[in-house]
XYZ file of N, CA and C in Angstrom:
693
model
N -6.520 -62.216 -21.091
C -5.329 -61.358 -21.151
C -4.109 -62.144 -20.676
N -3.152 -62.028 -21.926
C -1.954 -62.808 -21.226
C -1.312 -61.991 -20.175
N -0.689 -63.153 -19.068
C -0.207 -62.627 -17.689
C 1.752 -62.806 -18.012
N 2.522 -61.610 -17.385
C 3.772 -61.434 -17.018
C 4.101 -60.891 -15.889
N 4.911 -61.483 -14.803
C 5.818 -61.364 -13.827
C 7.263 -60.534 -14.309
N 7.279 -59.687 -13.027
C 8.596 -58.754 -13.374
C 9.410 -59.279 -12.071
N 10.403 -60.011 -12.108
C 11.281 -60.716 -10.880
C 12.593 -59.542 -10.658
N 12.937 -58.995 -9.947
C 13.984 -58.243 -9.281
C 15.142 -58.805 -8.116
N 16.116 -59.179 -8.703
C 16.786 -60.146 -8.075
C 17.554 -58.909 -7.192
N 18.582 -59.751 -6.426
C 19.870 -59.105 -5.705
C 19.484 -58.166 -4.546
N 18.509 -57.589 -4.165
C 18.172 -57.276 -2.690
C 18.316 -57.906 -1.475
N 18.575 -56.955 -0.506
C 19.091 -57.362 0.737
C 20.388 -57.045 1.482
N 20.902 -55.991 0.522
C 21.911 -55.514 0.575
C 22.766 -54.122 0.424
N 21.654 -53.138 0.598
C 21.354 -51.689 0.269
C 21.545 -51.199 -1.094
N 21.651 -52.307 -1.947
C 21.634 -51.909 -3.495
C 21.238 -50.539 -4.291
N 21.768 -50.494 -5.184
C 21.063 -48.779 -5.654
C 20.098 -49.332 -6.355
N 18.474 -48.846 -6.218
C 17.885 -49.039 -7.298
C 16.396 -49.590 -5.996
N 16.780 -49.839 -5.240
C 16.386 -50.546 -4.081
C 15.215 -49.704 -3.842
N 15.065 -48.469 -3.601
C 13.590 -47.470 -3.310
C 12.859 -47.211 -4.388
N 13.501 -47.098 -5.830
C 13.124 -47.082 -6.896
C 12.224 -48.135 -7.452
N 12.503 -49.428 -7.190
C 11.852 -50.669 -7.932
C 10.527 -50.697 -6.834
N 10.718 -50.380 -5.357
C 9.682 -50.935 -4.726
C 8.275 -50.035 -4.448
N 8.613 -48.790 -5.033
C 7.898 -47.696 -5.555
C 7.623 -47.851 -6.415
N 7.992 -48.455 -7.022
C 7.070 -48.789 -8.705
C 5.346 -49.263 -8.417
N 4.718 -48.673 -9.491
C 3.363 -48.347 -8.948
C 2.464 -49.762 -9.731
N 3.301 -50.500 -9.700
C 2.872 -52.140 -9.989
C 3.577 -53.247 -9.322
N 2.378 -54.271 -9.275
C 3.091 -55.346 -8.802
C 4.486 -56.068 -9.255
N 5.333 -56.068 -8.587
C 6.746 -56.813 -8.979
C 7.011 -57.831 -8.225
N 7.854 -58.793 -8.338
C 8.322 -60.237 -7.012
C 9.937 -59.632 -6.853
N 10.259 -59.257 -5.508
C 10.959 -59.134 -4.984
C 11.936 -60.106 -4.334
N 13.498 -60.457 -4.966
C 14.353 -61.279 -4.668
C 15.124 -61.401 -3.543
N 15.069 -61.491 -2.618
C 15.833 -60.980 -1.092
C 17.192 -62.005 -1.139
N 18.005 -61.990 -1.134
C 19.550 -62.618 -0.669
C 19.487 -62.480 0.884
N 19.347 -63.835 1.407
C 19.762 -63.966 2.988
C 20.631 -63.354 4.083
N 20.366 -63.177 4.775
C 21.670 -62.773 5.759
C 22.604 -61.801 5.559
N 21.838 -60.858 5.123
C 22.692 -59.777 4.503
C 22.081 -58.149 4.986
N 23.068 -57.289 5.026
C 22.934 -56.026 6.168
C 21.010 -55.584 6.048
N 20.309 -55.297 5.002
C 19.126 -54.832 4.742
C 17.992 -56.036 4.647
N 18.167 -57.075 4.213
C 17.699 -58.506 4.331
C 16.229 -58.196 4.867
N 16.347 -58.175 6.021
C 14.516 -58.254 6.422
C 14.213 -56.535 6.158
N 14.860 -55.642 6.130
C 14.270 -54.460 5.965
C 13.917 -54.403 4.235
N 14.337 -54.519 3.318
C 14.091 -54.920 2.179
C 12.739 -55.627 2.120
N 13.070 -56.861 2.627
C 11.712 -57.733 2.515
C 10.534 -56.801 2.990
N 10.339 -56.559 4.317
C 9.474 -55.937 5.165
C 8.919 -55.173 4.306
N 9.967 -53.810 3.718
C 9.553 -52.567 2.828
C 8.677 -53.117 1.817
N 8.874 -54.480 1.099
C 8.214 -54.458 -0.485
C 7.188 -54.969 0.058
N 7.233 -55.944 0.723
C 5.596 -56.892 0.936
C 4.810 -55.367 1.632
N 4.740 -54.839 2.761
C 4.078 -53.576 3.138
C 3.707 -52.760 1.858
N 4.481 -52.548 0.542
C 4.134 -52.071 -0.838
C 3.177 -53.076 -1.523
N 3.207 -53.628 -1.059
C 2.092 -55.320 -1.772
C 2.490 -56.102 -3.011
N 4.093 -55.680 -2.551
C 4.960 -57.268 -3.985
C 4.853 -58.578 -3.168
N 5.670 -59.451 -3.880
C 5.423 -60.819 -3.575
C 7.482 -60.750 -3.256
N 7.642 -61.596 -2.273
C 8.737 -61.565 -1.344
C 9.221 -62.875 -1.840
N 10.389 -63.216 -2.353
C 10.953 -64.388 -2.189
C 12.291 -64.615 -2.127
N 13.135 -65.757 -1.442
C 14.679 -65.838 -1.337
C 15.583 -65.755 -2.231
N 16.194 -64.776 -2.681
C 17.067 -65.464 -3.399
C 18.648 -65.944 -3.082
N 18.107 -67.374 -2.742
C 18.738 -68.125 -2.985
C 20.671 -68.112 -3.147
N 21.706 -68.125 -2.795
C 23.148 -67.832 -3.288
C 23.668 -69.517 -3.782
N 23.623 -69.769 -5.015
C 23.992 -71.230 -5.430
C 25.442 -70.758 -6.204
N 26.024 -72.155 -5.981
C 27.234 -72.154 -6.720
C 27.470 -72.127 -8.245
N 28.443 -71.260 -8.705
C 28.441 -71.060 -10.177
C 29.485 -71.678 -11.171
N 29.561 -72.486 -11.836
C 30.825 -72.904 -12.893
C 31.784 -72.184 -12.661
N 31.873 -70.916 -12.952
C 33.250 -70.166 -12.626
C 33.266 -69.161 -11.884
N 34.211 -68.932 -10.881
C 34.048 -67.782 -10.133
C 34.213 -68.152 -8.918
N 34.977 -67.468 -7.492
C 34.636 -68.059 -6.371
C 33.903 -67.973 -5.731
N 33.547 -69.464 -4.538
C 32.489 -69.573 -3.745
C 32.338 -68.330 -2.718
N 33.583 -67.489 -2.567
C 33.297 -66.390 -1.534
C 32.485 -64.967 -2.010
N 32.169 -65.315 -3.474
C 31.288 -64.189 -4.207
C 29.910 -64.426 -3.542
N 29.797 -65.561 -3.282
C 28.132 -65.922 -3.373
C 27.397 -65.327 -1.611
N 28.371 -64.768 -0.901
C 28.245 -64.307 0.220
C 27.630 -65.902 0.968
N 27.007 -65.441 2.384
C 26.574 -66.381 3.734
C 25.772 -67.138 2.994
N 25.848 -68.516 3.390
C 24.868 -69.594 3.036
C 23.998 -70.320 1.745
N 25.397 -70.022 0.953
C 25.741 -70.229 -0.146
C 25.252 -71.600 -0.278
N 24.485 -72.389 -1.057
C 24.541 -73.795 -1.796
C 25.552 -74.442 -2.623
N 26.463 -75.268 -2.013
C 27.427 -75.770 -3.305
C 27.776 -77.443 -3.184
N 28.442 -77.585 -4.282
C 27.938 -78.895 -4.485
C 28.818 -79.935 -3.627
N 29.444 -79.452 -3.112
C 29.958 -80.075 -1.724
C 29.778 -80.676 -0.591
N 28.348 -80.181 -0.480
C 27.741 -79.948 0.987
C 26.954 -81.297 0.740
N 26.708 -81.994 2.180
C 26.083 -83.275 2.085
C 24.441 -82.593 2.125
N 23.310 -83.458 1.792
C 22.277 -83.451 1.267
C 21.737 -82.837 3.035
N 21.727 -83.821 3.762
C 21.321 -82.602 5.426
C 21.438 -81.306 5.541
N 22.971 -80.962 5.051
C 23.460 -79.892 5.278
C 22.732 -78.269 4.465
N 22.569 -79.500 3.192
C 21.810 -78.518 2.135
C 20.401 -78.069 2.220
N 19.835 -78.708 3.214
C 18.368 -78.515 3.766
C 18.188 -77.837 4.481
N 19.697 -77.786 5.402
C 19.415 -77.247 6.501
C 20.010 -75.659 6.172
N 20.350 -75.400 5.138
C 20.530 -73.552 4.327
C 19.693 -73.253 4.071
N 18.940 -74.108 3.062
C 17.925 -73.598 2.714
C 16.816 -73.067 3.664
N 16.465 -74.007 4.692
C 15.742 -73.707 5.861
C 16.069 -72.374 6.511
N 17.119 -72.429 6.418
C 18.007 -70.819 7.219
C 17.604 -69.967 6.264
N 17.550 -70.000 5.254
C 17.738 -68.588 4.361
C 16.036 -68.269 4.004
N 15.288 -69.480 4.563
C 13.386 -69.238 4.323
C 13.322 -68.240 5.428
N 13.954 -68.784 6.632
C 13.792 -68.221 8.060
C 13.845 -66.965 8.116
N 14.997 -66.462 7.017
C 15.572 -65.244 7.689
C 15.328 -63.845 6.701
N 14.297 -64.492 5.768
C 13.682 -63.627 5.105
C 12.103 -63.402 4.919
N 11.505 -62.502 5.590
C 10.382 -62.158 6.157
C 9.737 -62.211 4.578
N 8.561 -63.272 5.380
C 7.126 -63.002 4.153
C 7.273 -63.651 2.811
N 8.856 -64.318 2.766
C 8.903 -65.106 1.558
C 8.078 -66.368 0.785
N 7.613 -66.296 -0.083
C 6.726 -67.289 -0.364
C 7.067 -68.391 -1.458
N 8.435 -68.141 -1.954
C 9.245 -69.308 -3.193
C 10.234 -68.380 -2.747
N 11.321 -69.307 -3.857
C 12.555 -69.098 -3.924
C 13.145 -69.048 -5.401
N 14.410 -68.638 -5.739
C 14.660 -68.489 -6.746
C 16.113 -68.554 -6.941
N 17.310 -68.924 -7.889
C 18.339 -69.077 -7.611
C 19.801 -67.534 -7.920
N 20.259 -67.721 -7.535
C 21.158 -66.590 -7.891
C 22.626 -67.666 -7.618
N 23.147 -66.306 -9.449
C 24.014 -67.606 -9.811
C 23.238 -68.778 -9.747
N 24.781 -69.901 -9.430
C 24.026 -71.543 -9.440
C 23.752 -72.645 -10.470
N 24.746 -72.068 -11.705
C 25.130 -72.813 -13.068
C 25.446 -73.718 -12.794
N 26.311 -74.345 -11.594
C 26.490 -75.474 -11.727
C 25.697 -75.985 -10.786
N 25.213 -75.549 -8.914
C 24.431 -76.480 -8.510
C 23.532 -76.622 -8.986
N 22.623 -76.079 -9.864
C 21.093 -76.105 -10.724
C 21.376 -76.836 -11.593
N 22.487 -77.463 -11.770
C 22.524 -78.858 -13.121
C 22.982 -80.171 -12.309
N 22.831 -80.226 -10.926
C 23.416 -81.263 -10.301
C 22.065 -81.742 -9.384
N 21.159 -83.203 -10.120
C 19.975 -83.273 -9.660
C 20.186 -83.785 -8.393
N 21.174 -84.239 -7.872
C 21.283 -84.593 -5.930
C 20.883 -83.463 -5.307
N 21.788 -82.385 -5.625
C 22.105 -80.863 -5.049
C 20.649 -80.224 -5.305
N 19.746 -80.493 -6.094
C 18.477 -79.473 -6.193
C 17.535 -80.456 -5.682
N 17.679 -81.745 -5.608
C 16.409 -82.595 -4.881
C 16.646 -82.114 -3.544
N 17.621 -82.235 -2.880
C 17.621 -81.607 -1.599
C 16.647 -80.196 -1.197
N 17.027 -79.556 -2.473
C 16.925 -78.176 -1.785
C 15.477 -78.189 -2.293
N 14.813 -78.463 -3.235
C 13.371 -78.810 -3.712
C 12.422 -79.404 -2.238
N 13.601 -80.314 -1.393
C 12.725 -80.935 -0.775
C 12.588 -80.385 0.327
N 13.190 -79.365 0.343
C 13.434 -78.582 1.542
C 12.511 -77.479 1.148
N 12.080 -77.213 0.071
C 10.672 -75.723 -0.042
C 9.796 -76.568 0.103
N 9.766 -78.123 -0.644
C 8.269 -78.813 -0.420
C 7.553 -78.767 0.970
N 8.373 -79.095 2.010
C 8.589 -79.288 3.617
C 8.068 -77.482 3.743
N 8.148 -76.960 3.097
C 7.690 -75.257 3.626
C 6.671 -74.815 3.207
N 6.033 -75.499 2.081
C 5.299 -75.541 1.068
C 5.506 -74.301 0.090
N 6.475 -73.973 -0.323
C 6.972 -73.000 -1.404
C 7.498 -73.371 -2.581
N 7.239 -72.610 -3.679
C 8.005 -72.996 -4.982
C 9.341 -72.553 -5.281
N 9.194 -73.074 -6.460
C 10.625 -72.678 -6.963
C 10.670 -71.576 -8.116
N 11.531 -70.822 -8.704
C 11.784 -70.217 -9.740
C 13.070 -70.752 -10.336
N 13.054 -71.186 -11.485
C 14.424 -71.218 -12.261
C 15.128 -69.970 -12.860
N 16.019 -69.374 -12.409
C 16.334 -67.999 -12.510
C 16.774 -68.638 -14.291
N 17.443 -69.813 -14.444
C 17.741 -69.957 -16.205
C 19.283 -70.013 -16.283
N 20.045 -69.979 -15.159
C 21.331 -69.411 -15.300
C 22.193 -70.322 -16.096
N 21.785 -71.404 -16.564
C 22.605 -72.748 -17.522
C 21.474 -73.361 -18.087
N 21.618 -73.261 -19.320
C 21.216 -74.203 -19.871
C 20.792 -75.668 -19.901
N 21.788 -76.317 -18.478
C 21.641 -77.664 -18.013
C 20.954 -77.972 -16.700
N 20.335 -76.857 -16.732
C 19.631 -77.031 -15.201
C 18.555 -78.301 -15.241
N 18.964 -78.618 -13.751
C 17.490 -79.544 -14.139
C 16.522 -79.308 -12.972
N 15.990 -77.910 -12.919
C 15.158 -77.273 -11.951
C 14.170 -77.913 -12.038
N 13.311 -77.501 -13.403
C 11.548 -78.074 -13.242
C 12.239 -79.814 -13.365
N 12.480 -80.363 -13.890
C 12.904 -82.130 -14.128
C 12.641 -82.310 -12.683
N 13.159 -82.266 -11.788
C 13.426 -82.565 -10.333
C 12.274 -82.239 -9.716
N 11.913 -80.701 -9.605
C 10.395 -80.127 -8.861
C 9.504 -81.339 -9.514
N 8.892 -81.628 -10.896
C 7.963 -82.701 -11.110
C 8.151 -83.620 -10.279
N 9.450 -84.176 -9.965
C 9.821 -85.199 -9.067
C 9.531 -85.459 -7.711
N 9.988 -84.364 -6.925
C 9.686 -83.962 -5.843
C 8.329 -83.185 -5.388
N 7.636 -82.703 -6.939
C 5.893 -82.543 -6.477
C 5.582 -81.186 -5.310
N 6.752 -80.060 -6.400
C 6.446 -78.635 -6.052
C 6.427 -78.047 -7.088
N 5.556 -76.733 -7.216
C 5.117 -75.866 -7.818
C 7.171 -74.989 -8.463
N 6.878 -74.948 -9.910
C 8.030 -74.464 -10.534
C 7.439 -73.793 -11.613
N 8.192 -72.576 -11.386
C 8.248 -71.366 -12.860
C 9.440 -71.260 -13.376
N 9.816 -70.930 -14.559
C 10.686 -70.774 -15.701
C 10.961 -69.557 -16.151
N 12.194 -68.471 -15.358
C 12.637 -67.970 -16.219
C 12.962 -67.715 -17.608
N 11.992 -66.083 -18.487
C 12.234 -66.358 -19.884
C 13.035 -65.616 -20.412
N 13.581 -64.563 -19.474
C 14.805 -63.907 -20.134
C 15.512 -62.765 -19.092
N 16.513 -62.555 -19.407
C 16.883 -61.082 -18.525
C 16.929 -59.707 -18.891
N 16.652 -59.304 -18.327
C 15.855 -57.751 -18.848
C 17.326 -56.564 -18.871
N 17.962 -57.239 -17.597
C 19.806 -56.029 -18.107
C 20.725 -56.884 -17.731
N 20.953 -57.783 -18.902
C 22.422 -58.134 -18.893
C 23.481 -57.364 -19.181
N 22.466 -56.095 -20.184
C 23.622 -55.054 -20.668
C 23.046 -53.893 -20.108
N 24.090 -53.526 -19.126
C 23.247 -51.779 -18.806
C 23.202 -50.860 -19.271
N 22.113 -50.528 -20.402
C 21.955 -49.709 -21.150
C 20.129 -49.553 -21.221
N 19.896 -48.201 -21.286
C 18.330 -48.188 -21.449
C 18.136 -48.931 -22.764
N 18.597 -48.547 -23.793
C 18.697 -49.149 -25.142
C 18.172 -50.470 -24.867
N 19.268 -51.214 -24.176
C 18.877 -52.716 -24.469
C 17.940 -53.029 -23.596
N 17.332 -52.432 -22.300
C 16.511 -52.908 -21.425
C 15.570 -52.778 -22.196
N 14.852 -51.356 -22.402
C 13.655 -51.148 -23.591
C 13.721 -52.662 -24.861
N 14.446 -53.080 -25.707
C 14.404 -53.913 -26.538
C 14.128 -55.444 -25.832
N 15.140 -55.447 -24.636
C 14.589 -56.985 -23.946
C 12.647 -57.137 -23.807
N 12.437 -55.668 -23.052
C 11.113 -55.881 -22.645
C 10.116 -55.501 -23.970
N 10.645 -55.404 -25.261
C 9.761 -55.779 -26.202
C 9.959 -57.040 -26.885
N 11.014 -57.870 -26.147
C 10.518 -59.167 -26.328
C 9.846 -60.268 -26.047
N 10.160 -59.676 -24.758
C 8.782 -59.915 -23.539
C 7.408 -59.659 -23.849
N 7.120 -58.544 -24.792
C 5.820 -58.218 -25.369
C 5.835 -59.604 -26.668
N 6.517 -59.378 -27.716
C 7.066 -60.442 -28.465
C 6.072 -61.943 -27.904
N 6.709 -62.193 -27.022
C 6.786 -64.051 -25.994
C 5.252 -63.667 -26.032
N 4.577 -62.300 -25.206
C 3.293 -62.619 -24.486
C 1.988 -62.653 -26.074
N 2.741 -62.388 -26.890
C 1.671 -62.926 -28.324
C 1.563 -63.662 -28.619
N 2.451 -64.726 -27.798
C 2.175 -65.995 -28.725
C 2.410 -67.142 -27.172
N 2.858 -66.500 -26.233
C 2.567 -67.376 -25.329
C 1.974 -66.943 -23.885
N 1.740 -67.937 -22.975
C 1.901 -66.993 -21.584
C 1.529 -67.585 -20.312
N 2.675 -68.164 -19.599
C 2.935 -66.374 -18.434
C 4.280 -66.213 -19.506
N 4.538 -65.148 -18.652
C 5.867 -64.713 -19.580
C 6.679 -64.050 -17.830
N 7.885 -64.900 -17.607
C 8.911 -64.214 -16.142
C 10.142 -63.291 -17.190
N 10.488 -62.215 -16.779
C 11.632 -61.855 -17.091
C 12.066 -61.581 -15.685
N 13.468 -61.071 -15.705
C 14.216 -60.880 -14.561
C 15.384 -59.639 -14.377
N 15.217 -58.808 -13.787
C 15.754 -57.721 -13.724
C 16.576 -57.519 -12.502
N 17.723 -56.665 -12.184
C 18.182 -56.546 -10.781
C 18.373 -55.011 -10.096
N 18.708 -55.377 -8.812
C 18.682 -53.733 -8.272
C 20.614 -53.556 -8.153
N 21.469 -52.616 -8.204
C 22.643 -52.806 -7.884
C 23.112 -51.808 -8.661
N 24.051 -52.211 -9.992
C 25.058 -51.106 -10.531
C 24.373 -50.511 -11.669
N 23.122 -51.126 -12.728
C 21.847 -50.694 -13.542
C 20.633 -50.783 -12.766
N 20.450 -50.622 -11.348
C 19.105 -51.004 -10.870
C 18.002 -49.498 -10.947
N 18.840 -48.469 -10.649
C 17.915 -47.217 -10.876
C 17.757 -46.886 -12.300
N 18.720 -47.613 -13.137
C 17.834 -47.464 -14.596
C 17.137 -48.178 -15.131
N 17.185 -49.556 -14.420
C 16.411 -50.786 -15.266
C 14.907 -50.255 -14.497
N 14.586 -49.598 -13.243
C 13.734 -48.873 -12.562
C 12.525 -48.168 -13.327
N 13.721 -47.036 -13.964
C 13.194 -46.149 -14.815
C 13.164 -47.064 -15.988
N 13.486 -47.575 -16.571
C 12.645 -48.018 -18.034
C 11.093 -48.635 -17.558
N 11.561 -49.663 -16.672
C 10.105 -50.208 -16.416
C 9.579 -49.257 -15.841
N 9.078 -48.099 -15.561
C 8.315 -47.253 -14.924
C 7.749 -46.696 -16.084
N 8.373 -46.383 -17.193
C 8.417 -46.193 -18.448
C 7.276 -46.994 -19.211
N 7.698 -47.916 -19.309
C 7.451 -49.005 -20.449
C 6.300 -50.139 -20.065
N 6.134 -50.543 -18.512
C 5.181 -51.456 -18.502
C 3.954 -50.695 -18.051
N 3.348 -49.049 -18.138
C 2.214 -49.125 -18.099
C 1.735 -49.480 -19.448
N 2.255 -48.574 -20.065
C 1.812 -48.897 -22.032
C 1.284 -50.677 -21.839
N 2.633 -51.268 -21.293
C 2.340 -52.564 -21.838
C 0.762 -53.415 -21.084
N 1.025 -53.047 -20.309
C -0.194 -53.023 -18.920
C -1.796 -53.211 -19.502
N -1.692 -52.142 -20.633
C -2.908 -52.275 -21.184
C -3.432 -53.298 -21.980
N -2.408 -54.198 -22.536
C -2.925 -55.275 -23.189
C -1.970 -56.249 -22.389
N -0.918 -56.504 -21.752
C -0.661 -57.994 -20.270
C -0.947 -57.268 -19.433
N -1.462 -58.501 -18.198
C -1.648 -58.059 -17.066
C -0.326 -58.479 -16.362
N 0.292 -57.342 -15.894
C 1.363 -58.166 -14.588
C 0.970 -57.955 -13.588
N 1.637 -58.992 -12.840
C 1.551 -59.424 -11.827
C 2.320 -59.912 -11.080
N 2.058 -61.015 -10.060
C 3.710 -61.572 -9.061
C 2.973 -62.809 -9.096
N 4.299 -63.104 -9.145
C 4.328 -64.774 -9.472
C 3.661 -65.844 -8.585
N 3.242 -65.105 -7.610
C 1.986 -65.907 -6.840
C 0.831 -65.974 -7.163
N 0.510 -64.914 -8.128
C -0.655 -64.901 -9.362
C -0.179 -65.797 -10.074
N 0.391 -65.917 -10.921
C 1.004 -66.358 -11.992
C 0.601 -68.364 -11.268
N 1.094 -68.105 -10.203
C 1.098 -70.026 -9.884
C -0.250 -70.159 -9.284
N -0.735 -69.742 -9.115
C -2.485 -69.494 -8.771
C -3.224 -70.003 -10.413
N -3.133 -69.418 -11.670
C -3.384 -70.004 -12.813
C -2.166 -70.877 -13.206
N -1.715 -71.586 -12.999
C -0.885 -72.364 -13.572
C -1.282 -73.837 -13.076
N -0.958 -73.545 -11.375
C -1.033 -74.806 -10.419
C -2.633 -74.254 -9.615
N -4.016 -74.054 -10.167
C -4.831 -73.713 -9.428
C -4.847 -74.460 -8.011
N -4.825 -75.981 -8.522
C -5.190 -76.689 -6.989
C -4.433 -76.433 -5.933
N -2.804 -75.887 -6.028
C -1.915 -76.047 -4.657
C -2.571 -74.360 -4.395
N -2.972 -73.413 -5.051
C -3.104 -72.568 -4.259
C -4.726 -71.896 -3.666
N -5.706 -73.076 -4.238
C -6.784 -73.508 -3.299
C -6.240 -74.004 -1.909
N -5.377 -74.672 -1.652
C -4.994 -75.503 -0.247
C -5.393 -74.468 0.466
C-alpha cells in the first residue's frame, strides 16, 4: 500500500484551525514555529494526540520583510556559527520535535552555505529535514546527501487557494501522485483556511485511507532510510 504524509505548517501561534487539525482522527506531522505565544502548548497538545512534532523552521524569503518571519529567523546574513546556533534554539524550544521543515525560505533554501550549516546543525541532533518546496532552486536534498541526513520532499500544497473547491482537487492529486508513485508529502496550514483545510481532510482522507496508508513522516523515513531509524 502506497504511503502519504499530511504536513500542517504554521503552529505555535494560536492559529484558527489549531484544535481542529489535531483532532483529526489520523495521523498528521505537526509544524511548530519557535518561540512563539502557544509554541510548546501546541507541540505538547499534538504529540499527547500521537502526531509527529516538528520545527518549523522561519527562513528568509526572496521578497518580503525579514520582520514577517517572526524570532529566530534564518537569513542569509548570519555567519555559519550563528546559524547553528538558531537552529539549536528553535530544536530546544519545541517539545518532542523530531525533523524540521522550512517556512518561507526561497531564498535561504537556494543558498548551499546557509543550509549546510543548518543541515549540520539537525545532523548534530540527529533529525531530518523536510523541503517544504518553497523555490524551485532549493538545494535542500543536494546538501542533506552531503552532509549525510535523512531528507523528504515536499509534493505539493494542499491550500494555496482557500477554497474547499481547490483543497478537495489538490488532494485528488495527491491520490493522482500515490498511483504511480510513493511516499507522497503534501502540505497544508492552520491560520486564515486552517478550519477548512481541517474539514476537507476530515472529509476526504478516510475514503482515501482505504487504499494509502497515511501516516507521519517518521513512518514515512522509517521505509525510506530503514537503517537510520534502526539506530
Amino acid at each position: 500500500m502506497s504511503s502519504a504524509a499530511v504536513v500542517i505548517d504554521d503552529f505555535g501561534n494560536n492559529m484558527k484551525g489549531t484544535d481542529e487539525m489535531i483532532n483529526l482522527p489520523f495521523k498528521i506531522t505537526v509544524a511548530v514555529m519557535p518561540f512563539l505565544p502557544s509554541t510548546k502548548q501546541d507541540a505538547e497538545k499534538a504529540y499527547k494526540a500521537g502526531h509527529d512534532v516538528i520545527v518549523h523552521l522561519p527562513m528568509e524569503p526572496l521578497s518580503g520583510k525579514k520582520s514577517w518571519l517572526g524570532p529566530g529567523a534564518i537569513t542569509t546574513d548570519l555567519p555559519d556559527e550563528e546559524i547553528r546556533r538558531r537552529v539549536h534554539a528553535a530544536i530546544d524550544d519545541v517539545p518532542h520535535a523530531i525533523g524540521l521543515n522550512n517556512h518561507m525560505g526561497s531564498k535561504a533554501t537556494s543558498d548551499p552555505r546557509v543550509m549546510k550549516a543548518v543541515l549540520e546543525a539537525c545532523r548534530e541532533r540527529g533529525l531530518f529535514f523536510i523541503d517544504s518546496h518553497t523555490h524551485y532552486r532549493s538545494v535542500i536534498a543536494q546538501v542533506a546527501e552531503e552532509v549525510g541526513i535523512p531528507c523528504l520532499v515536499n509534493h505539493l500544497f494542499l491550500d494555496d487557494v482557500k477554497s474547499k473547491k481547490h483543497m478537495t482537487r489538490q488532494l485528488s492529486y495527491m491520490k493522482e501522485h500515490l498511483d504511480d508513485h510513493t511516499p507522497c508529502i503534501a502540505i497544508g496550514h492552520v491560520g486564515a483556511g486552517g478550519k477548512l483545510m481541517a474539514e476537507v481532510l476530515a472529509e476526504v482522507i478516510p475514503g482515501m485511507n482505504k487504499k494509502f496508508n497515511f501516516v507521519g513522516v517518521s513512518d514515512l523515513l522509517a521505509e525510506m532510510y530503514p537503517m537510520v531509524s534502526d539506530r
